[in-house]
PDB file of C-alpha atoms (C1' of nucleotides) in Angstrom:
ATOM      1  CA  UNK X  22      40.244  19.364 -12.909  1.00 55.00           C
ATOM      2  CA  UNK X  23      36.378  20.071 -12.689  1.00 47.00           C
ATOM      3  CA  UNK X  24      35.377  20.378 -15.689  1.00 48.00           C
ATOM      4  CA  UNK X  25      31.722  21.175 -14.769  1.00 49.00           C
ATOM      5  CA  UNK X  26      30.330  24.844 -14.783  1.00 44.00           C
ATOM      6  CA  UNK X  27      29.180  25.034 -18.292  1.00 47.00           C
ATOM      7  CA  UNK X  28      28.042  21.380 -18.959  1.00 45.00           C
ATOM      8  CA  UNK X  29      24.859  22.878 -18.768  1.00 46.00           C
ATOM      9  CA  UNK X  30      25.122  26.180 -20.592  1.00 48.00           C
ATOM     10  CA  UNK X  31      26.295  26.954 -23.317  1.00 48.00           C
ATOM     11  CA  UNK X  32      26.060  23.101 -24.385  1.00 51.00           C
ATOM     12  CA  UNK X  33      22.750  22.539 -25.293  1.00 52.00           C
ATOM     13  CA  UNK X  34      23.260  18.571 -24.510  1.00 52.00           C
ATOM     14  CA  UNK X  35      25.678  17.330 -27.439  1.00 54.00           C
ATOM     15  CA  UNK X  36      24.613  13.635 -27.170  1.00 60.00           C
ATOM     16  CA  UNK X  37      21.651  13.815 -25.324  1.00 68.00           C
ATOM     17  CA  UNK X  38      18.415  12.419 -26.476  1.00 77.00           C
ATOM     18  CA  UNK X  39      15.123  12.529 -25.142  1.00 83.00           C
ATOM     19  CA  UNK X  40      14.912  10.917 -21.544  1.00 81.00           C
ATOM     20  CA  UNK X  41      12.740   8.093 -22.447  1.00 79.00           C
ATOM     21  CA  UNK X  42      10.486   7.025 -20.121  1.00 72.00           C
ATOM     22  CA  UNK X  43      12.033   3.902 -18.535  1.00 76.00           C
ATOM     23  CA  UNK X  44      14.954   6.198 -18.061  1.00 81.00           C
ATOM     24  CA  UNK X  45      13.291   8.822 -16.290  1.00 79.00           C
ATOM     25  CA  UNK X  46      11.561   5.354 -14.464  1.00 76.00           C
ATOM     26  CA  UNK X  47      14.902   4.316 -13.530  1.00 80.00           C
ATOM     27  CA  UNK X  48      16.368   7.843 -12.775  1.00 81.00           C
ATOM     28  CA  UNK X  49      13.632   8.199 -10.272  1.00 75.00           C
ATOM     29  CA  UNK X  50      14.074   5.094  -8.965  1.00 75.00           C
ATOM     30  CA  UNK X  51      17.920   5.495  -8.487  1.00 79.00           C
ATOM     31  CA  UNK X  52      16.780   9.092  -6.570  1.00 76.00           C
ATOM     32  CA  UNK X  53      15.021   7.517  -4.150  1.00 69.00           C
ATOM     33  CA  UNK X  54      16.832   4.830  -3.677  1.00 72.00           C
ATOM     34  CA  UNK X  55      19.961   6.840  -3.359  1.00 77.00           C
ATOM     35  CA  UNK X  56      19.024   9.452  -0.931  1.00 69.00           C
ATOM     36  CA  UNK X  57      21.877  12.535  -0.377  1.00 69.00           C
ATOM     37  CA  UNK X  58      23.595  10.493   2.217  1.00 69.00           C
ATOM     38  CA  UNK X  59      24.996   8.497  -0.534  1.00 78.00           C
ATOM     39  CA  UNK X  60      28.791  10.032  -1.660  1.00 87.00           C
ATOM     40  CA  UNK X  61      29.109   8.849  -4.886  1.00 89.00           C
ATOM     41  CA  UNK X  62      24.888   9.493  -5.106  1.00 87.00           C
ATOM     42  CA  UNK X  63      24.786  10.739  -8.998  1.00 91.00           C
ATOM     43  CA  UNK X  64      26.888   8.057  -9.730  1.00 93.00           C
ATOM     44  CA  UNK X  65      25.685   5.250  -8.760  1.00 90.00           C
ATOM     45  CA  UNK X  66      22.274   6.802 -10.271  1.00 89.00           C
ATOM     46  CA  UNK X  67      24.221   7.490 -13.521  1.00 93.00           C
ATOM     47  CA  UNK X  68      25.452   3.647 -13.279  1.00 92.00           C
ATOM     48  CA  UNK X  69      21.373   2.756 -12.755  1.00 87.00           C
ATOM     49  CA  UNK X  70      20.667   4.573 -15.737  1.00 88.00           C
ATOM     50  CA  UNK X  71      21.743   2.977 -18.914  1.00 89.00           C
ATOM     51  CA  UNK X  72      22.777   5.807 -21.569  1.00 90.00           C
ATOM     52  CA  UNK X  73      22.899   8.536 -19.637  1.00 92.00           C
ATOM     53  CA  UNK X  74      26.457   9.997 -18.371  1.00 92.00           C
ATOM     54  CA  UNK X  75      26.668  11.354 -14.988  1.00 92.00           C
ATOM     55  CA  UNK X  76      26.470  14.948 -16.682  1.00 92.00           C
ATOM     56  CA  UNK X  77      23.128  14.310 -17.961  1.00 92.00           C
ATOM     57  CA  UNK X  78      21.873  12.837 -14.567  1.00 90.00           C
ATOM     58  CA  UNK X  79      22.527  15.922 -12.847  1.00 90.00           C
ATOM     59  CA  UNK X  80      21.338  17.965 -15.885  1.00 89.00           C
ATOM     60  CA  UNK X  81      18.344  16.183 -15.844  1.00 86.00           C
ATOM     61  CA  UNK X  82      18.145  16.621 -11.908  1.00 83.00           C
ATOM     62  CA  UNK X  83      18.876  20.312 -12.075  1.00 82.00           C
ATOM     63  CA  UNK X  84      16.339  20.564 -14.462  1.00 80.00           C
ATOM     64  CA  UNK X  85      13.653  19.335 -12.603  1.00 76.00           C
ATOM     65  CA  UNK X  86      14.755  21.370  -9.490  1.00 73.00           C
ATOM     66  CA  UNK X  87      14.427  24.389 -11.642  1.00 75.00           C
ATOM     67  CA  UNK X  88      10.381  23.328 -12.550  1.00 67.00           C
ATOM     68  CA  UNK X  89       9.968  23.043  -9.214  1.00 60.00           C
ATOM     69  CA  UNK X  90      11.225  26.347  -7.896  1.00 59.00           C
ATOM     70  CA  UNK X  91       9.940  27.946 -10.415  1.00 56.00           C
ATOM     71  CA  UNK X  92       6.687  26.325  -9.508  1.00 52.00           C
ATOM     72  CA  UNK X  93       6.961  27.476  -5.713  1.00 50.00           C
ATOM     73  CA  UNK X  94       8.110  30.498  -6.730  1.00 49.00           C
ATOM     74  CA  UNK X  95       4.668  31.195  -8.129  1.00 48.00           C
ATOM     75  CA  UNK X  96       5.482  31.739 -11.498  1.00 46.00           C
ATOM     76  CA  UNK X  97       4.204  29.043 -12.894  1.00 45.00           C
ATOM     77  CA  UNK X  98       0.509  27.521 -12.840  1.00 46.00           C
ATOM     78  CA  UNK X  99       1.006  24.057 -13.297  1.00 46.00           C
ATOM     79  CA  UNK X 100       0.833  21.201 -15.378  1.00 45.00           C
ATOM     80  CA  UNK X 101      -0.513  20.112 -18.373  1.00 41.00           C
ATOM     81  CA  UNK X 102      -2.915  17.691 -17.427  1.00 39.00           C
ATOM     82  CA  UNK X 103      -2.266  16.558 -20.950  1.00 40.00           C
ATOM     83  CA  UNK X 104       1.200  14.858 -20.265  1.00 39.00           C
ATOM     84  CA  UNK X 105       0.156  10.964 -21.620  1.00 38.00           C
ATOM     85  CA  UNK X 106       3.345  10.069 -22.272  1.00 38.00           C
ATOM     86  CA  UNK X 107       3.437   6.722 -22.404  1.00 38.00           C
ATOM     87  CA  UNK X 108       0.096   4.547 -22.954  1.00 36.00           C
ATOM     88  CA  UNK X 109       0.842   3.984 -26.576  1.00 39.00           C
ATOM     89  CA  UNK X 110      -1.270   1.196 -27.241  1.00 35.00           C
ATOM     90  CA  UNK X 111      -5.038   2.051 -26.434  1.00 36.00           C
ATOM     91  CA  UNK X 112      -6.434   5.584 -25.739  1.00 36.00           C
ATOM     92  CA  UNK X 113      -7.837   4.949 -22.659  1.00 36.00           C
ATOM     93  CA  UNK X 114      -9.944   7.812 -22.574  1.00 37.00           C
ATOM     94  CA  UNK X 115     -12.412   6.609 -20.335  1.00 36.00           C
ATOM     95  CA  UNK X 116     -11.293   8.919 -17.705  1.00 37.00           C
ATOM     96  CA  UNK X 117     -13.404  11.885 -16.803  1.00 38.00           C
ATOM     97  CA  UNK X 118     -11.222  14.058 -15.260  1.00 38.00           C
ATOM     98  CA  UNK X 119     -13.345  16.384 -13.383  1.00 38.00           C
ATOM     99  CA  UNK X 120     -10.798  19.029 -12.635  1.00 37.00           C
ATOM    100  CA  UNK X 121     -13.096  22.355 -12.926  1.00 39.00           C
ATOM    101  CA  UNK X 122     -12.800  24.507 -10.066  1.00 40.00           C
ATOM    102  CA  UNK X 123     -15.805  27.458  -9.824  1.00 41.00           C
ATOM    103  CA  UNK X 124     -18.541  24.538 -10.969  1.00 40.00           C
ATOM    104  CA  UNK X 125     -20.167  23.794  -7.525  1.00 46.00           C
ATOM    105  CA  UNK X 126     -19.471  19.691  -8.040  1.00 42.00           C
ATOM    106  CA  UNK X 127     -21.801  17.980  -4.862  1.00 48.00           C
ATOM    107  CA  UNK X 128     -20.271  15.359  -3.731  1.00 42.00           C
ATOM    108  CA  UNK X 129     -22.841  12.965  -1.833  1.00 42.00           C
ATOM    109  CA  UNK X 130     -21.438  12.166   1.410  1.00 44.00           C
ATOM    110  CA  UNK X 131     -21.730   8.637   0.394  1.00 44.00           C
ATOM    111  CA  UNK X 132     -20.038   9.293  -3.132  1.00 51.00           C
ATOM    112  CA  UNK X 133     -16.812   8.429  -2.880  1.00 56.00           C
ATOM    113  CA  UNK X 134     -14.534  10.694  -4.539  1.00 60.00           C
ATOM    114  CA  UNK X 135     -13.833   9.650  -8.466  1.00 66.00           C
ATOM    115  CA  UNK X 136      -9.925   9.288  -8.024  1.00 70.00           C
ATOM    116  CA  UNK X 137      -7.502  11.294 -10.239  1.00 77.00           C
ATOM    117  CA  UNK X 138      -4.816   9.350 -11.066  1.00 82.00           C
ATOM    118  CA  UNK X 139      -1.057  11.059 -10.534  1.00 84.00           C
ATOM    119  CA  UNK X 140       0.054  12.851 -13.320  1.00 79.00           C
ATOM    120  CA  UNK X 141       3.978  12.432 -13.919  1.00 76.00           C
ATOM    121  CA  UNK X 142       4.166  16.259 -12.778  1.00 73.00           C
ATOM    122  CA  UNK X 143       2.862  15.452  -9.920  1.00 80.00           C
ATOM    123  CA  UNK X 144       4.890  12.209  -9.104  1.00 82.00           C
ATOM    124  CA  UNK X 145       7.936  14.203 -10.225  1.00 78.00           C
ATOM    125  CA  UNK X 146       7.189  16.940  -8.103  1.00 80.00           C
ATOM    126  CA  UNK X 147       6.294  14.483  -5.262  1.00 85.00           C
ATOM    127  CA  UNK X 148       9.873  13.108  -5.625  1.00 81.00           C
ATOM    128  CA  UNK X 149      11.407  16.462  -5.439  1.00 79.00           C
ATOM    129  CA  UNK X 150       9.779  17.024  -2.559  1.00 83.00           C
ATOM    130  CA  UNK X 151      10.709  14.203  -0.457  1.00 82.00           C
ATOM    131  CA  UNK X 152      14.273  14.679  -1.149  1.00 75.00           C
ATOM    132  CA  UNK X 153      14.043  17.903  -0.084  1.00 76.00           C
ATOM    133  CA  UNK X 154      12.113  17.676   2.980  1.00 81.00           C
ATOM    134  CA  UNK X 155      11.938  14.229   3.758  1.00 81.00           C
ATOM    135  CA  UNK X 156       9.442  11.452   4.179  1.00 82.00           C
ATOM    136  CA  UNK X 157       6.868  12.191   6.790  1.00 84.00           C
ATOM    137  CA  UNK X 158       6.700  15.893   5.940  1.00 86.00           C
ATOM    138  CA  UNK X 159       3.678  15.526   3.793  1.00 89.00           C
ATOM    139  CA  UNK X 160       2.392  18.658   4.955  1.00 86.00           C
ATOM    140  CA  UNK X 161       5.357  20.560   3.364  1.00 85.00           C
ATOM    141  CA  UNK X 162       5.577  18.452   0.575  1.00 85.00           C
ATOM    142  CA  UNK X 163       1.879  19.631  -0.401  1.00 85.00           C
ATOM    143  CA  UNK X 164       2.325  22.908   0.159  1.00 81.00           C
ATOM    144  CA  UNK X 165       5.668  23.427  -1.632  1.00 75.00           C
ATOM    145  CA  UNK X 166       5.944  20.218  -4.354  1.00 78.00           C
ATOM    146  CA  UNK X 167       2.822  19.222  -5.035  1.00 78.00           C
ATOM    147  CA  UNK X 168       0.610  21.788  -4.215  1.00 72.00           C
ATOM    148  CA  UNK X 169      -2.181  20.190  -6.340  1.00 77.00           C
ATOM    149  CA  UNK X 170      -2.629  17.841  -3.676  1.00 84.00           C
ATOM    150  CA  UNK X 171      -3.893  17.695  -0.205  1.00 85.00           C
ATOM    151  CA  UNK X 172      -1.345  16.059   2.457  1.00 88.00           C
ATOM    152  CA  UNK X 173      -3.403  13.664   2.740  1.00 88.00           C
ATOM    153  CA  UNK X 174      -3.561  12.295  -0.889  1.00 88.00           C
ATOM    154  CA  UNK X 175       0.606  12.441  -0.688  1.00 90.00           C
ATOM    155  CA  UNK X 176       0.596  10.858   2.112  1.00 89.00           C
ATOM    156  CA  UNK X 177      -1.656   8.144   0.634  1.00 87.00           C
ATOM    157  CA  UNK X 178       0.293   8.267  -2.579  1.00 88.00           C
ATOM    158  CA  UNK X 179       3.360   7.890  -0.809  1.00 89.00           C
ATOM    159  CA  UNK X 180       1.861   4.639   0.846  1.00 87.00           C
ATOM    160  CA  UNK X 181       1.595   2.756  -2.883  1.00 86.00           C
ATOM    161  CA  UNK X 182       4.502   4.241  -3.961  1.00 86.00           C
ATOM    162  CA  UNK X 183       6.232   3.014  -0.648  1.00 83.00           C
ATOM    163  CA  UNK X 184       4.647   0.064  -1.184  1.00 80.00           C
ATOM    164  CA  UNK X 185       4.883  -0.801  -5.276  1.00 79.00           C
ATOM    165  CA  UNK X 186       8.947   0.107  -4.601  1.00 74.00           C
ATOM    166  CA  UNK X 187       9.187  -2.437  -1.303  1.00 69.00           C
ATOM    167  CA  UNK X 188       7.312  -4.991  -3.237  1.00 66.00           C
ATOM    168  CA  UNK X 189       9.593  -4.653  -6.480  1.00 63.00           C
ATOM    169  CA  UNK X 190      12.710  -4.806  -4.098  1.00 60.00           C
ATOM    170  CA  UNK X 191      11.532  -7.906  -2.429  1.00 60.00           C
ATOM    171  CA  UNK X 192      10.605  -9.462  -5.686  1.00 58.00           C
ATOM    172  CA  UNK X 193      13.837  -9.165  -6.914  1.00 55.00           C
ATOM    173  CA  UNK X 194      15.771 -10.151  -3.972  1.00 56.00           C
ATOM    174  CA  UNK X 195      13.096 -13.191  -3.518  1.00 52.00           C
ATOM    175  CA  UNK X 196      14.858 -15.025  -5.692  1.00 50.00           C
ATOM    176  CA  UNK X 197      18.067 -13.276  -6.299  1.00 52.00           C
ATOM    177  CA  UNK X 198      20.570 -15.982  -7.958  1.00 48.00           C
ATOM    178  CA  UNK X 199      17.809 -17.755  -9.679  1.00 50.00           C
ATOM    179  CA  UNK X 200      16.017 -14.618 -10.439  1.00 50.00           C
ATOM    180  CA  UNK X 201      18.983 -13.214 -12.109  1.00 44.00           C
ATOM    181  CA  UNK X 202      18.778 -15.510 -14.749  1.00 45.00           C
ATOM    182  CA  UNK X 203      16.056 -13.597 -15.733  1.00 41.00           C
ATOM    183  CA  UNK X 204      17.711 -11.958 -19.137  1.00 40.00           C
ATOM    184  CA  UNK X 205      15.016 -13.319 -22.022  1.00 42.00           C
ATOM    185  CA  UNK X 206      14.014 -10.309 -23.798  1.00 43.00           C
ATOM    186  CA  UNK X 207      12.846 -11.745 -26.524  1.00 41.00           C
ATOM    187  CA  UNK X 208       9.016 -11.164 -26.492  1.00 40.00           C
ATOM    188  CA  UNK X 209       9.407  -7.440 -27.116  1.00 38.00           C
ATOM    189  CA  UNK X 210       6.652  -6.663 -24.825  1.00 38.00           C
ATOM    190  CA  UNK X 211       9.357  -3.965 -23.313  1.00 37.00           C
ATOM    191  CA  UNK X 212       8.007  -0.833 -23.278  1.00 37.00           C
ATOM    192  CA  UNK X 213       6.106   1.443 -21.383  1.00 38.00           C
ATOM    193  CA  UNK X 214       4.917   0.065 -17.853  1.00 36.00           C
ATOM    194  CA  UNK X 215       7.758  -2.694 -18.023  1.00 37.00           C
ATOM    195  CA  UNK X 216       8.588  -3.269 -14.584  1.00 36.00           C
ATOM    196  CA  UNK X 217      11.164  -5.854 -15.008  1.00 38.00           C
ATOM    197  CA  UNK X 218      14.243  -3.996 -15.595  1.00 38.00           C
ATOM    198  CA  UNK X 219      17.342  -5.922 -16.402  1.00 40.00           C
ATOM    199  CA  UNK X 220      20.490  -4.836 -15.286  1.00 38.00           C
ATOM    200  CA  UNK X 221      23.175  -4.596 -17.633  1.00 38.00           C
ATOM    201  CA  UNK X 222      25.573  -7.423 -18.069  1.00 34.00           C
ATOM    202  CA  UNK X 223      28.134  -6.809 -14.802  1.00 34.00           C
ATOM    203  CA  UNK X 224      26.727  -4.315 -12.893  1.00 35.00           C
ATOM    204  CA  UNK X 225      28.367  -3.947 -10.094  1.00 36.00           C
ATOM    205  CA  UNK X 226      25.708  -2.610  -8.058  1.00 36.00           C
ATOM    206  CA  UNK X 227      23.312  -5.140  -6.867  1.00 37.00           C
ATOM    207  CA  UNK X 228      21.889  -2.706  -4.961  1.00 36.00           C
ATOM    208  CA  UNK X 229      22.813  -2.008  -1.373  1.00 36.00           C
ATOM    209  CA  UNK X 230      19.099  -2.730  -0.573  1.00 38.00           C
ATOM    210  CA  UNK X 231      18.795  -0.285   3.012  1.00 38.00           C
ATOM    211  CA  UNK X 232      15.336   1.606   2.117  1.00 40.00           C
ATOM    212  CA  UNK X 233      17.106   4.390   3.250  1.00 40.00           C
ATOM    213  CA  UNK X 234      15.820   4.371   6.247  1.00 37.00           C
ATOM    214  CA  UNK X 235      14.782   7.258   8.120  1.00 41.00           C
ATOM    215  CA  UNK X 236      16.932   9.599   5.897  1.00 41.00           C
ATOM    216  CA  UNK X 237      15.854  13.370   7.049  1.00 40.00           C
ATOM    217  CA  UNK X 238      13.284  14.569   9.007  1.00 38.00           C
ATOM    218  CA  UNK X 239      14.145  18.172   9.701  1.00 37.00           C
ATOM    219  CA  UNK X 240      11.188  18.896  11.963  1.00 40.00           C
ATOM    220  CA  UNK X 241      10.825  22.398  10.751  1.00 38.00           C
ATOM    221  CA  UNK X 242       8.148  24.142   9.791  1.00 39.00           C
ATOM    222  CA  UNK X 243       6.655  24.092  13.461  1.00 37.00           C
ATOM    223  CA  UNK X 244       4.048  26.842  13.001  1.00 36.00           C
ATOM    224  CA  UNK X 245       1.013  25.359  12.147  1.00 36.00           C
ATOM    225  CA  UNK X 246      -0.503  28.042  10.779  1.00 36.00           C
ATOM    226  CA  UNK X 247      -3.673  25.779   9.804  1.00 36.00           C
ATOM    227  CA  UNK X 248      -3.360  26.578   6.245  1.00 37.00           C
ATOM    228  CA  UNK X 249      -5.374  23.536   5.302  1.00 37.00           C
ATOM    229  CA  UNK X 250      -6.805  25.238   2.417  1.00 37.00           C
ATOM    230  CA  UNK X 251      -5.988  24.380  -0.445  1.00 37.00           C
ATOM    231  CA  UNK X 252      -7.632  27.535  -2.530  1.00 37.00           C
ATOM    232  CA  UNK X 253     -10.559  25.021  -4.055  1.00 38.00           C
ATOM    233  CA  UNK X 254     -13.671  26.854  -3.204  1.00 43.00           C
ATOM    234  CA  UNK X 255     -15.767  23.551  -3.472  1.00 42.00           C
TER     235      UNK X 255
ATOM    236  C1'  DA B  20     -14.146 -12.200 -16.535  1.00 63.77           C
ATOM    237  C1'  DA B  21     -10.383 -11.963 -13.444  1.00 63.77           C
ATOM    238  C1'  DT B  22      -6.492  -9.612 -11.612  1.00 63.77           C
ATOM    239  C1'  DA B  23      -3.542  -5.835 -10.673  1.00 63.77           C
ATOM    240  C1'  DG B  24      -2.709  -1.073 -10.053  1.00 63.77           C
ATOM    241  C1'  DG B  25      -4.052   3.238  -8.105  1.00 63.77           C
ATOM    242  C1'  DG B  26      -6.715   6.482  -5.151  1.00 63.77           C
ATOM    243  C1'  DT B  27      -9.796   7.852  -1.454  1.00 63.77           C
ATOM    244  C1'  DT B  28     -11.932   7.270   2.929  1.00 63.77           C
ATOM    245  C1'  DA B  29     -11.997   5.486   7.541  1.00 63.77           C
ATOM    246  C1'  DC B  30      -9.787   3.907  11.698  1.00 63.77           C
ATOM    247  C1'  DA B  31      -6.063   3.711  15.156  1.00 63.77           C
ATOM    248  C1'  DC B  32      -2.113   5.564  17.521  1.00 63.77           C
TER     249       DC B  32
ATOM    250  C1'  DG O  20      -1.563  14.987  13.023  1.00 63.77           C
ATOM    251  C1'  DT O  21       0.458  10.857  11.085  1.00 63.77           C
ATOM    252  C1'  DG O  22       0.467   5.997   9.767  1.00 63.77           C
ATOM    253  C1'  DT O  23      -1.989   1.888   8.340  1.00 63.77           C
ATOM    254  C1'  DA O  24      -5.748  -0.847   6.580  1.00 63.77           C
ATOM    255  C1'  DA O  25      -9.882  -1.500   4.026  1.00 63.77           C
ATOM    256  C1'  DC O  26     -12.840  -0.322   0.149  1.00 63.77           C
ATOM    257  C1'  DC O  27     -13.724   0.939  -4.388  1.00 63.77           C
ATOM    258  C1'  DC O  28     -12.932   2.074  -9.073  1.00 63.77           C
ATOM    259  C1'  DT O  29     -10.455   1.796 -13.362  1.00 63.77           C
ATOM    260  C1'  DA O  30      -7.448  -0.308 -16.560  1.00 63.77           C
ATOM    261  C1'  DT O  31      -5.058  -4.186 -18.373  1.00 63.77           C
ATOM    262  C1'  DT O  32      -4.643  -9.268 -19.812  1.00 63.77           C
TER     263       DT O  32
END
DNA sequence: AATAGGGTTACAC
DNA sequence: GTGTAACCCTATT
């Protein structure tokens, strides 16, 4: 009856197209709202995530568990800085990303730090991590996910994300019944940073709401071995 | 020009 | 050491 083992290999992805960025929005969305306590977890994702079957959830999923390891594993250095996927309409590229390590950059003590936005590596990553270890374990979420990033910045990222995903929630549940009304598409002004995902016509899951709650903090990882460096020889 | 989003630093527990 | 709040900067409308 399981027909899973080789959905992955040997099958390249026969009606797969590119994850498009809301769908990887949503699919990330769906992943944190449906931590692994949930039975029916990749399905109700799968359900979250128009065009995409349950097989290509957990492909996807596997997929980005695999960058990860591979990633903690060593093998890998780490991102492409370049990864603007979305921001289509203006090339906003007023940023200055200062990311050269060796160049001696002095940072006045009353210059506050530029600010380098999150890449989607990095949020990915970020994700991955807090599934697998759990909110509150920033420290092992740096050092294994994201280890481009200091706790503290996770921690702090965690905080808007926390916060951006709480407020979204409560905006939708503010008004539920006469928020649901709120199907006019019509502008076309759907695209990248569209934050006002409609849900299908009769979805069944209205969202259990429950922010998960303290889902899993396997206080591991005891020995603090003070290993507060993060390599960047400043 | 105003507002929102995002990140860092500082403070408190 | 972790969590929360304030401050600041950048980008979008």
């Amino acid at each position: 009856m399981y027909q899973d083992g080789l959905w992955m290999i040997g099958n390249p992805s026969p009606s797969s197209s590119p994850w498009s960025p809301v769908q990887d929005k949503l699919f990330e969305r769906a992943l944190v709202i449906f931590p692994e306590e949930s039975p029916d977890r990749w399905q109700k994702i799968a359900d979250e995530v128009p065009g995409k079957s349950l097989s290509e959830i957990r492909e996807h999923y596997e997929a980005l568990v695999h960058d990860v390891l591979e990633i903690d594993s060593g093998r890998i250095e780490l991102p492409s800085y370049t990864d603007n996927s979305f921001t289509p309409s203006r090339e906003s590229e007023s940023q200055t990303n200062q990311i050269s390590f060796g160049s001696k950059a002095k940072l006045s003590e009353t210059e506050r730090k530029k600010g380098t936005p999150w890449t989607e590596e990095e949020h990915r990553l970020f994700l991955i991590g807090l599934q697998r270890y759990g909110k509150g374990d920033w420290r092992s979420i740096s050092r294994n996910a994201v280890v481009s990033r200091t706790p503290t910045q996770v921690a702090s990222h965690a905080q808007k994300y926390y916060l951006r995903l709480n407020s979204a929630k409560k905006e939708k549940k503010r008004s539920s019944i006469h928020d649901i009304t709120t199907v006019e598409n019509s502008s076309g002004a759907a695209q990248p940073n569209n934050q006002t995902w409609v849900a299908p016509s009769g979805s069944p899951v209205q969202l259990a709401m429950e922010p998960m709650g303290p889902p899993r903090q396997f206080p591991h990882q005891g020995g603090s071995s003070g290993y507060q460096t993060f390599g960047f020889p400043m």
